[in-house]
């Protein structure tokens, strides 16, 4: 459409096309980029901050420590003098993993679970071990004890890799067919992609549905016992 002159002699722009309603059509604007630097998705950031560590069984040991009183009959039956001793049973059949969120301050738990094959626990007395498996732990039926972590408490906010940290790992432990809450006191060091440390918790046998072992005239065992794990976990 040819330009026309206005009252001052300047050219006048052509009128905008009219719609059926009589109003001018809106101009068409070409698409443009809103942001030249796309944001990192929250999912990607979260994935990058989570590190998973798996138990190395050959470098880990689970054990129980319990007070046992040997009675007069222990000398004749077991060759053990009467008295109070700490009895220890151990196994290296330990498995599990721990995922930690390093984007949090302090470091937070993402997930974690661990298992111990309690049917493989061994002390210095095979008769004790067999009796414990058959009559109390019933490990032929329930061979695996499981701990599922639900949180970390009192982890130092200023933790630096290569140094030792003390904190609590809380969750639920299942022995036989009974689950109870448990809190582990953990001392551990993260260095070179590996966590090494020790975890300790105090439990009672009656809480898991069985009475402490005893054998008339030979020995009695305390209800309370300490569970310990010396562990190494390698980053995956």
Coordinates of N, CA and C in Angstrom, one line a residue:
X1 N 0.9 -1.2 0.0 CA 0.0 0.0 0.0 C 0.9 1.2 0.0
X2 N 0.7 2.2 -0.9 CA 1.6 3.3 -1.0 C 1.4 4.2 0.2
X3 N 2.6 4.9 0.6 CA 2.5 5.8 1.7 C 1.8 7.1 1.3
X4 N 1.2 7.8 2.3 CA 0.5 9.0 2.0 C 1.1 10.1 2.9
X5 N 1.0 11.3 2.6 CA 1.5 12.4 3.3 C 0.6 12.9 4.4
X6 N 1.1 13.2 5.6 CA 0.3 13.7 6.7 C 0.2 15.2 6.6
X7 N -0.4 15.8 7.6 CA -0.6 17.3 7.5 C 0.7 18.0 7.6
X8 N 1.8 17.5 8.1 CA 3.1 18.2 8.2 C 4.0 17.8 7.1
X9 N 3.5 17.0 6.1 CA 4.3 16.6 5.0 C 5.1 15.4 5.2
X10 N 5.0 14.7 6.4 CA 5.7 13.5 6.6 C 4.9 12.3 6.2
X11 N 5.6 11.3 5.8 CA 4.8 10.1 5.3 C 4.0 9.4 6.5
X12 N 2.9 8.9 6.3 CA 2.1 8.2 7.3 C 2.2 6.7 7.1
X13 N 2.4 6.0 8.2 CA 2.5 4.5 8.0 C 1.2 3.9 7.7
X14 N 1.2 2.9 6.9 CA -0.1 2.2 6.5 C -0.9 1.8 7.8
X15 N -2.2 1.9 7.7 CA -3.0 1.4 8.8 C -2.9 -0.1 9.0
X16 N -3.0 -0.5 10.3 CA -3.0 -1.9 10.6 C -4.2 -2.6 10.1
X17 N -4.0 -3.8 9.6 CA -5.2 -4.6 9.1 C -6.3 -4.7 10.2
X18 N -7.5 -4.6 9.7 CA -8.6 -4.7 10.7 C -9.2 -6.1 10.8
X19 N -9.6 -6.5 12.0 CA -10.3 -7.8 12.1 C -11.7 -7.6 11.9
X20 N -12.4 -8.7 12.0 CA -13.9 -8.6 11.7 C -14.6 -7.8 12.8
X21 N -14.0 -7.6 13.9 CA -14.6 -6.8 15.0 C -14.3 -5.4 14.8
X22 N -13.4 -5.0 13.9 CA -13.1 -3.6 13.7 C -11.9 -3.2 14.5
X23 N -11.3 -4.1 15.3 CA -10.1 -3.7 16.1 C -8.9 -4.2 15.3
X24 N -7.8 -3.5 15.4 CA -6.6 -3.9 14.6 C -6.0 -5.2 15.2
X25 N -5.4 -6.0 14.3 CA -4.8 -7.2 14.7 C -3.5 -7.0 15.5
X26 N -3.3 -7.8 16.5 CA -2.1 -7.7 17.3 C -0.9 -8.1 16.4
X27 N 0.3 -7.4 16.6 CA 1.4 -7.8 15.8 C 2.0 -9.1 16.2
X28 N 2.6 -9.8 15.2 CA 3.2 -11.1 15.5 C 4.6 -10.9 15.9
X29 N 5.0 -11.5 17.1 CA 6.4 -11.3 17.6 C 7.1 -12.7 17.5
X30 N 8.3 -12.7 16.9 CA 9.0 -13.9 16.8 C 9.4 -14.4 18.2
X31 N 9.5 -15.8 18.3 CA 9.9 -16.4 19.6 C 11.4 -16.1 19.8
X32 N 11.7 -15.8 21.1 CA 13.1 -15.5 21.5 C 13.4 -16.3 22.7
X33 N 14.7 -16.7 23.0 CA 15.1 -17.4 24.2 C 14.9 -16.6 25.4
X34 N 14.3 -17.2 26.5 CA 14.1 -16.5 27.7 C 15.3 -16.4 28.5
X35 N 16.1 -17.5 28.5 CA 17.3 -17.5 29.3 C 18.4 -18.2 28.5
X36 N 19.6 -17.6 28.4 CA 20.7 -18.1 27.6 C 21.4 -19.2 28.4
X37 N 21.2 -19.3 29.7 CA 21.9 -20.3 30.6 C 20.8 -21.2 31.3
X38 N 20.5 -22.3 30.7 CA 19.4 -23.1 31.4 C 19.9 -23.5 32.8
X39 N 18.9 -23.5 33.7 CA 19.2 -23.9 35.1 C 19.4 -25.4 35.2
X40 N 20.3 -25.8 36.2 CA 20.5 -27.2 36.5 C 19.3 -27.7 37.2
X41 N 18.8 -28.8 36.7 CA 17.5 -29.4 37.4 C 17.8 -29.8 38.8
X42 N 16.9 -29.6 39.7 CA 17.1 -30.0 41.1 C 17.4 -31.5 41.2
X43 N 16.8 -32.3 40.3 CA 17.0 -33.7 40.4 C 18.5 -34.0 40.1
X44 N 19.1 -33.3 39.1 CA 20.5 -33.6 38.7 C 21.4 -33.1 39.9
X45 N 21.1 -32.0 40.5 CA 21.9 -31.5 41.6 C 21.9 -32.5 42.8
X46 N 20.7 -33.0 43.1 CA 20.5 -33.9 44.2 C 21.3 -35.2 43.9
X47 N 21.2 -35.8 42.7 CA 21.9 -37.0 42.4 C 23.4 -36.8 42.5
X48 N 23.9 -35.7 42.1 CA 25.3 -35.5 42.1 C 25.8 -35.4 43.6
X49 N 25.0 -35.0 44.5 CA 25.4 -34.8 45.9 C 25.3 -36.0 46.7
X50 N 24.7 -37.1 46.2 CA 24.5 -38.3 47.0 C 25.6 -39.3 46.7
X51 N 26.3 -39.8 47.8 CA 27.4 -40.7 47.6 C 27.0 -42.0 48.4
X52 N 27.2 -43.1 47.7 CA 26.9 -44.4 48.3 C 28.1 -45.2 48.7
X53 N 28.1 -45.9 49.9 CA 29.2 -46.6 50.3 C 28.7 -48.0 50.7
X54 N 29.4 -49.1 50.2 CA 29.0 -50.5 50.4 C 30.0 -51.2 51.3
X55 N 29.4 -52.0 52.3 CA 30.3 -52.7 53.2 C 31.2 -53.6 52.5
X56 N 32.5 -53.7 52.9 CA 33.4 -54.7 52.5 C 33.5 -55.8 53.5
X57 N 32.9 -56.9 53.3 CA 32.8 -58.0 54.3 C 34.2 -58.4 54.8
X58 N 35.2 -58.6 53.9 CA 36.5 -59.0 54.4 C 37.2 -58.1 55.3
X59 N 36.7 -56.8 55.4 CA 37.3 -55.8 56.2 C 36.3 -55.4 57.3
X60 N 35.3 -56.2 57.6 CA 34.3 -55.8 58.6 C 34.0 -57.0 59.5
X61 N 33.6 -56.7 60.7 CA 33.3 -57.8 61.7 C 32.2 -57.3 62.6
X62 N 31.2 -58.2 62.7 CA 30.1 -57.9 63.7 C 30.2 -58.8 64.9
X63 N 29.9 -58.3 66.1 CA 30.1 -59.2 67.2 C 29.1 -58.8 68.3
X64 N 28.9 -59.8 69.2 CA 28.1 -59.5 70.5 C 29.1 -59.6 71.6
X65 N 28.9 -58.8 72.7 CA 29.6 -58.9 73.9 C 28.6 -59.0 75.0
X66 N 28.7 -60.1 75.8 CA 27.7 -60.3 76.9 C 28.3 -60.8 78.1
X67 N 27.8 -60.4 79.3 CA 28.4 -60.9 80.6 C 27.8 -62.3 80.9
X68 N 28.7 -63.2 81.1 CA 28.3 -64.6 81.4 C 29.0 -65.0 82.7
X69 N 28.1 -65.6 83.5 CA 28.6 -66.1 84.8 C 28.7 -67.6 84.8
X70 N 30.0 -68.1 84.9 CA 30.2 -69.6 85.0 C 30.1 -70.0 86.4
X71 N 29.3 -71.1 86.6 CA 29.0 -71.6 87.9 C 30.0 -72.8 88.2
X72 N 29.8 -73.4 89.4 CA 30.8 -74.4 89.8 C 30.8 -75.6 88.8
X73 N 29.7 -75.9 88.2 CA 29.7 -77.0 87.2 C 30.4 -76.8 86.0
X74 N 30.8 -75.5 85.7 CA 31.5 -75.2 84.4 C 32.9 -75.8 84.4
X75 N 33.5 -76.0 85.5 CA 34.8 -76.5 85.5 C 34.8 -78.0 85.0
X76 N 33.8 -78.7 85.5 CA 33.7 -80.1 85.1 C 33.2 -80.3 83.7
X77 N 32.2 -79.5 83.3 CA 31.6 -79.7 82.0 C 32.4 -79.0 80.9
X78 N 32.9 -77.9 81.2 CA 33.6 -77.1 80.1 C 35.1 -76.8 80.3
X79 N 35.5 -77.1 81.5 CA 36.9 -76.9 81.8 C 37.2 -75.4 82.1
X80 N 36.1 -74.7 82.5 CA 36.2 -73.2 82.7 C 36.0 -73.0 84.2
X81 N 36.8 -72.2 84.8 CA 36.7 -71.9 86.2 C 35.5 -71.0 86.5
X82 N 34.9 -71.1 87.6 CA 33.7 -70.3 88.0 C 34.1 -68.8 88.0
X83 N 33.2 -68.0 87.6 CA 33.5 -66.5 87.6 C 32.7 -65.8 86.6
X84 N 32.8 -64.5 86.6 CA 32.1 -63.6 85.6 C 33.1 -63.2 84.5
X85 N 32.7 -63.4 83.2 CA 33.5 -63.1 82.1 C 32.7 -62.4 81.0
X86 N 33.3 -61.7 80.1 CA 32.7 -61.1 78.9 C 32.8 -62.1 77.8
X87 N 31.7 -62.6 77.3 CA 31.8 -63.6 76.2 C 31.6 -62.8 74.9
X88 N 32.3 -63.2 73.9 CA 32.3 -62.5 72.6 C 32.1 -63.5 71.5
X89 N 31.1 -63.2 70.6 CA 30.9 -64.0 69.4 C 31.0 -63.1 68.2
X90 N 31.7 -63.6 67.1 CA 31.9 -62.8 66.0 C 31.6 -63.4 64.7
X91 N 31.4 -62.6 63.6 CA 31.2 -63.1 62.2 C 31.6 -62.0 61.3
X92 N 32.1 -62.4 60.1 CA 32.4 -61.4 59.0 C 31.4 -61.5 57.9
X93 N 30.3 -62.2 58.2 CA 29.2 -62.3 57.2 C 28.3 -61.1 57.4
X94 N 28.8 -60.0 56.9 CA 28.2 -58.7 57.1 C 28.0 -58.1 55.7
X95 N 26.8 -57.4 55.5 CA 26.6 -56.8 54.2 C 25.8 -55.5 54.4
X96 N 25.7 -54.7 53.3 CA 24.8 -53.5 53.4 C 25.5 -52.3 52.7
X97 N 24.7 -51.2 52.7 CA 25.3 -50.0 52.1 C 24.6 -48.8 52.8
X98 N 25.3 -47.6 52.6 CA 24.8 -46.4 53.2 C 24.9 -45.3 52.2
X99 N 23.8 -44.5 51.9 CA 23.9 -43.4 51.0 C 23.7 -42.1 51.8
X100 N 24.6 -41.2 51.5 CA 24.7 -39.9 52.3 C 24.5 -38.7 51.3
X101 N 23.8 -37.7 51.8 CA 23.6 -36.5 51.0 C 24.5 -35.4 51.4
X102 N 25.6 -35.2 50.6 CA 26.6 -34.2 51.0 C 26.2 -32.8 50.6
X103 N 25.0 -32.6 50.1 CA 24.6 -31.2 49.8 C 24.0 -30.6 51.1
X104 N 23.8 -31.4 52.1 CA 23.2 -30.9 53.4 C 24.3 -30.6 54.3
X105 N 24.0 -29.7 55.3 CA 25.0 -29.4 56.3 C 24.2 -29.4 57.6
X106 N 24.5 -30.3 58.5 CA 25.5 -31.4 58.3 C 25.1 -32.5 57.3
X107 N 26.0 -33.4 57.0 CA 25.7 -34.4 56.0 C 24.4 -35.2 56.5
X108 N 23.5 -35.5 55.6 CA 22.3 -36.2 55.9 C 22.2 -37.6 55.4
X109 N 21.4 -38.4 56.0 CA 21.1 -39.8 55.5 C 20.2 -39.8 54.4
X110 N 20.5 -40.5 53.3 CA 19.6 -40.7 52.2 C 18.9 -42.0 52.3
X111 N 19.7 -43.1 52.6 CA 19.2 -44.4 52.9 C 20.3 -45.3 53.5
X112 N 19.9 -46.4 54.1 CA 20.9 -47.3 54.6 C 20.3 -48.5 55.2
X113 N 20.9 -49.7 54.9 CA 20.5 -50.9 55.6 C 21.7 -51.9 55.6
X114 N 21.7 -52.7 56.7 CA 22.8 -53.6 56.9 C 22.2 -55.0 57.4
X115 N 22.9 -56.0 57.1 CA 22.6 -57.4 57.5 C 23.8 -58.1 58.1
X116 N 23.4 -59.0 59.1 CA 24.5 -59.8 59.7 C 23.9 -61.2 59.7
X117 N 24.6 -62.2 59.2 CA 24.2 -63.6 59.3 C 24.6 -64.1 60.7
X118 N 23.6 -64.1 61.6 CA 23.9 -64.5 63.0 C 24.0 -66.0 63.2
X119 N 23.7 -66.8 62.1 CA 23.9 -68.2 62.2 C 25.4 -68.5 62.1
X120 N 26.2 -67.6 61.8 CA 27.6 -67.8 61.6 C 28.4 -67.2 62.8
X121 N 27.8 -66.7 63.8 CA 28.5 -66.2 65.0 C 29.3 -67.3 65.7
X122 N 30.5 -67.0 66.0 CA 31.4 -68.0 66.7 C 32.1 -67.4 67.9
X123 N 32.0 -68.1 69.0 CA 32.8 -67.7 70.2 C 33.9 -68.7 70.4
X124 N 34.4 -68.7 71.7 CA 35.5 -69.7 72.0 C 35.0 -71.0 72.4
X125 N 33.6 -71.2 72.4 CA 33.0 -72.5 72.8 C 32.0 -72.9 71.8
X126 N 32.2 -74.0 71.1 CA 31.3 -74.5 70.1 C 30.0 -74.9 70.7
X127 N 30.0 -75.5 71.9 CA 28.8 -75.9 72.5 C 27.9 -74.7 72.8
X128 N 28.5 -73.6 73.2 CA 27.7 -72.4 73.4 C 27.1 -71.9 72.1
X129 N 27.9 -71.9 71.1 CA 27.4 -71.4 69.8 C 26.3 -72.3 69.3
X130 N 26.4 -73.6 69.4 CA 25.3 -74.4 68.9 C 24.0 -74.2 69.7
X131 N 24.2 -74.1 71.0 CA 23.0 -73.9 71.9 C 22.3 -72.6 71.6
X132 N 23.2 -71.6 71.4 CA 22.6 -70.2 71.1 C 21.9 -70.2 69.8
X133 N 22.4 -70.9 68.8 CA 21.7 -70.9 67.5 C 20.4 -71.7 67.6
X134 N 20.4 -72.8 68.2 CA 19.3 -73.7 68.2 C 18.2 -73.3 69.1
X135 N 18.5 -72.9 70.4 CA 17.5 -72.7 71.4 C 17.1 -71.2 71.6
X136 N 18.0 -70.3 71.2 CA 17.7 -68.9 71.5 C 17.6 -68.0 70.3
X137 N 18.6 -68.0 69.5 CA 18.5 -67.2 68.3 C 17.6 -67.8 67.2
X138 N 17.5 -69.1 67.3 CA 16.7 -69.9 66.3 C 17.2 -69.5 64.9
X139 N 18.5 -69.4 64.7 CA 19.0 -68.9 63.5 C 18.9 -69.9 62.3
X140 N 18.5 -71.1 62.5 CA 18.1 -72.0 61.4 C 16.9 -71.5 60.7
X141 N 16.0 -70.9 61.5 CA 14.8 -70.3 60.9 C 15.0 -68.8 60.6
X142 N 15.7 -68.1 61.4 CA 15.9 -66.6 61.3 C 17.4 -66.3 61.2
X143 N 18.1 -66.7 60.1 CA 19.5 -66.5 60.1 C 20.0 -65.1 60.0
X144 N 19.2 -64.2 59.5 CA 19.7 -62.8 59.2 C 19.1 -61.8 60.2
X145 N 20.0 -61.0 60.8 CA 19.6 -59.8 61.6 C 19.7 -58.6 60.7
X146 N 18.7 -57.7 60.7 CA 18.7 -56.6 59.8 C 18.6 -55.3 60.5
X147 N 19.3 -54.3 60.1 CA 19.2 -52.9 60.6 C 18.9 -52.0 59.4
X148 N 17.8 -51.2 59.5 CA 17.4 -50.3 58.5 C 17.5 -48.9 59.2
X149 N 18.4 -48.1 58.6 CA 18.7 -46.7 59.2 C 17.6 -45.8 58.7
X150 N 17.2 -44.9 59.7 CA 16.2 -43.9 59.4 C 16.7 -42.4 59.6
X151 N 17.9 -42.3 60.1 CA 18.4 -40.9 60.3 C 19.8 -40.9 61.0
X152 N 20.4 -39.7 60.9 CA 21.7 -39.5 61.5 C 21.5 -38.3 62.5
X153 N 22.0 -38.4 63.7 CA 21.9 -37.4 64.7 C 23.3 -36.9 65.1
X154 N 23.4 -35.6 65.4 CA 24.7 -35.1 66.0 C 25.9 -35.2 65.1
X155 N 25.7 -35.2 63.8 CA 26.8 -35.2 62.9 C 27.4 -33.8 62.9
X156 N 28.8 -33.7 63.0 CA 29.4 -32.3 63.0 C 29.2 -31.6 61.7
X157 N 28.6 -30.3 61.8 CA 28.4 -29.5 60.6 C 29.6 -29.1 59.9
X158 N 30.8 -29.0 60.7 CA 32.0 -28.6 60.1 C 32.9 -29.8 59.7
X159 N 32.3 -30.9 59.4 CA 33.2 -32.1 59.1 C 34.0 -31.9 57.9
X160 N 35.3 -32.3 58.0 CA 36.2 -32.3 56.8 C 36.7 -33.7 56.6
X161 N 36.7 -34.1 55.3 CA 37.1 -35.4 54.9 C 38.5 -35.7 55.4
X162 N 38.8 -36.9 55.9 CA 40.1 -37.2 56.4 C 40.2 -37.1 57.9
X163 N 39.1 -36.6 58.5 CA 39.1 -36.5 60.0 C 38.0 -37.4 60.6
X164 N 38.1 -37.7 61.9 CA 37.2 -38.6 62.5 C 36.0 -37.9 63.0
X165 N 34.8 -38.5 62.9 CA 33.5 -37.9 63.4 C 32.8 -38.9 64.3
X166 N 32.2 -38.4 65.3 CA 31.3 -39.2 66.2 C 29.9 -38.7 66.0
X167 N 28.9 -39.7 65.9 CA 27.5 -39.3 65.7 C 26.7 -40.5 66.0
X168 N 25.4 -40.4 65.9 CA 24.4 -41.5 66.1 C 23.7 -41.8 64.8
X169 N 23.6 -43.1 64.6 CA 22.8 -43.7 63.5 C 21.6 -44.4 64.0
X170 N 20.4 -43.8 63.7 CA 19.2 -44.4 64.3 C 18.4 -45.1 63.3
X171 N 17.6 -46.1 63.8 CA 16.8 -46.9 62.9 C 16.1 -48.1 63.6
X172 N 15.9 -49.1 62.9 CA 15.2 -50.3 63.4 C 16.0 -51.6 63.1
X173 N 16.1 -52.4 64.2 CA 16.8 -53.6 64.0 C 15.9 -54.8 64.2
X174 N 16.0 -55.8 63.4 CA 15.1 -57.0 63.4 C 16.0 -58.2 63.7
X175 N 15.6 -58.9 64.8 CA 16.3 -60.2 65.2 C 15.1 -61.2 65.3
X176 N 15.3 -62.4 64.7 CA 14.2 -63.3 64.7 C 13.0 -62.7 63.9
X177 N 11.8 -62.6 64.6 CA 10.7 -62.0 63.9 C 10.2 -60.7 64.6
X178 N 11.2 -60.1 65.4 CA 10.8 -58.9 66.2 C 11.7 -57.8 65.8
X179 N 11.0 -56.6 65.6 CA 11.7 -55.4 65.3 C 11.7 -54.4 66.4
X180 N 12.8 -53.8 66.7 CA 12.9 -52.8 67.8 C 13.7 -51.6 67.4
X181 N 13.4 -50.4 67.9 CA 14.3 -49.2 67.6 C 15.7 -49.4 68.2
X182 N 16.7 -48.8 67.5 CA 18.0 -48.9 68.0 C 18.8 -47.7 67.6
X183 N 19.7 -47.3 68.4 CA 20.6 -46.2 68.1 C 22.0 -46.6 68.3
X184 N 22.8 -46.5 67.2 CA 24.2 -46.9 67.2 C 25.1 -45.6 67.4
X185 N 26.0 -45.7 68.3 CA 27.1 -44.7 68.5 C 28.2 -45.1 67.5
X186 N 28.4 -44.1 66.6 CA 29.4 -44.4 65.5 C 30.6 -43.5 65.6
X187 N 31.7 -44.0 65.4 CA 32.9 -43.2 65.3 C 33.5 -43.7 63.9
X188 N 33.7 -42.7 63.0 CA 34.1 -43.1 61.6 C 34.9 -42.0 61.0
X189 N 35.7 -42.4 60.0 CA 36.5 -41.5 59.2 C 36.3 -41.8 57.7
X190 N 36.0 -40.7 56.9 CA 35.9 -40.8 55.5 C 37.2 -40.3 54.9
X191 N 37.9 -41.2 54.1 CA 39.1 -40.8 53.4 C 39.3 -41.6 52.2
X192 N 39.7 -41.0 51.1 CA 40.0 -41.7 49.9 C 38.9 -42.6 49.4
X193 N 37.7 -42.1 49.5 CA 36.5 -42.8 49.0 C 36.1 -44.0 49.9
X194 N 36.6 -44.1 51.1 CA 36.3 -45.2 52.0 C 35.9 -44.7 53.4
X195 N 34.9 -45.3 54.0 CA 34.5 -45.0 55.4 C 35.0 -46.2 56.2
X196 N 35.8 -45.9 57.3 CA 36.1 -46.9 58.3 C 35.7 -46.5 59.6
X197 N 35.3 -47.4 60.5 CA 34.9 -47.0 61.8 C 34.3 -48.1 62.6
X198 N 33.7 -47.8 63.7 CA 33.1 -48.7 64.7 C 31.7 -48.2 65.1
X199 N 30.7 -49.1 65.2 CA 29.4 -48.7 65.6 C 29.0 -49.7 66.8
X200 N 28.4 -49.1 67.8 CA 28.1 -49.8 69.0 C 26.7 -49.5 69.5
X201 N 25.9 -50.5 69.9 CA 24.6 -50.3 70.5 C 24.3 -51.3 71.6
X202 N 23.4 -50.9 72.5 CA 23.1 -51.8 73.6 C 21.7 -52.3 73.4
X203 N 21.5 -53.6 73.5 CA 20.2 -54.3 73.3 C 19.9 -55.2 74.5
X204 N 18.7 -55.8 74.5 CA 18.4 -56.8 75.5 C 17.8 -58.0 74.7
X205 N 18.0 -59.2 75.2 CA 17.5 -60.4 74.5 C 15.9 -60.4 74.6
X206 N 15.4 -60.1 75.8 CA 14.0 -60.2 76.0 C 13.2 -59.3 75.1
X207 N 13.8 -58.2 74.7 CA 13.1 -57.2 73.8 C 12.9 -57.9 72.4
X208 N 13.6 -58.9 72.1 CA 13.5 -59.6 70.8 C 12.8 -61.0 71.0
X209 N 12.2 -61.2 72.2 CA 11.3 -62.4 72.3 C 12.0 -63.6 72.8
X210 N 13.2 -63.6 73.4 CA 13.8 -64.8 74.0 C 14.5 -64.4 75.2
X211 N 14.5 -65.4 76.2 CA 15.2 -65.2 77.4 C 16.7 -65.5 77.3
X212 N 17.5 -64.9 78.2 CA 18.9 -65.1 78.1 C 19.3 -66.6 78.3
X213 N 20.3 -67.1 77.6 CA 20.7 -68.5 77.7 C 21.1 -68.8 79.2
X214 N 20.8 -70.0 79.6 CA 21.3 -70.5 80.9 C 21.4 -72.0 80.8
X215 N 22.2 -72.6 81.6 CA 22.3 -74.0 81.7 C 22.6 -74.4 83.2
X216 N 21.6 -75.1 83.7 CA 21.6 -75.4 85.2 C 22.9 -75.8 85.7
X217 N 23.5 -75.1 86.7 CA 24.7 -75.5 87.4 C 26.0 -75.2 86.6
X218 N 25.8 -74.7 85.3 CA 27.0 -74.5 84.5 C 27.2 -73.0 84.2
X219 N 26.2 -72.3 83.7 CA 26.4 -70.9 83.4 C 25.0 -70.2 83.3
X220 N 25.1 -68.9 83.5 CA 23.9 -68.0 83.2 C 24.5 -66.8 82.4
X221 N 23.6 -66.2 81.7 CA 23.9 -65.0 80.8 C 23.1 -63.8 81.1
X222 N 23.6 -62.6 81.1 CA 22.9 -61.4 81.3 C 21.9 -61.2 80.2
X223 N 20.8 -60.5 80.5 CA 19.8 -60.1 79.4 C 20.4 -59.1 78.5
X224 N 21.1 -58.1 79.0 CA 21.6 -57.0 78.2 C 22.9 -57.4 77.5
X225 N 23.1 -57.0 76.3 CA 24.3 -57.3 75.6 C 24.7 -56.1 74.7
X226 N 25.9 -56.1 74.3 CA 26.4 -55.0 73.4 C 26.6 -55.6 72.0
X227 N 26.1 -54.9 71.0 CA 26.4 -55.3 69.6 C 27.4 -54.3 69.0
X228 N 28.4 -54.8 68.4 CA 29.4 -54.0 67.8 C 29.7 -54.3 66.3
X229 N 30.0 -53.4 65.5 CA 30.4 -53.6 64.2 C 31.7 -52.8 63.9
X230 N 32.8 -53.4 63.5 CA 33.9 -52.7 63.0 C 33.7 -52.8 61.5
X231 N 33.7 -51.7 60.8 CA 33.3 -51.8 59.4 C 34.2 -51.0 58.5
X232 N 34.3 -51.4 57.2 CA 34.9 -50.7 56.1 C 33.8 -50.6 55.0
X233 N 33.5 -49.4 54.5 CA 32.6 -49.3 53.4 C 33.2 -48.5 52.3
X234 N 33.2 -49.1 51.1 CA 33.9 -48.5 49.9 C 32.8 -47.7 49.0
X235 N 33.2 -46.5 48.6 CA 32.3 -45.7 47.7 C 32.1 -46.5 46.4
X236 N 30.8 -46.4 46.0 CA 30.5 -47.1 44.7 C 30.5 -46.2 43.5

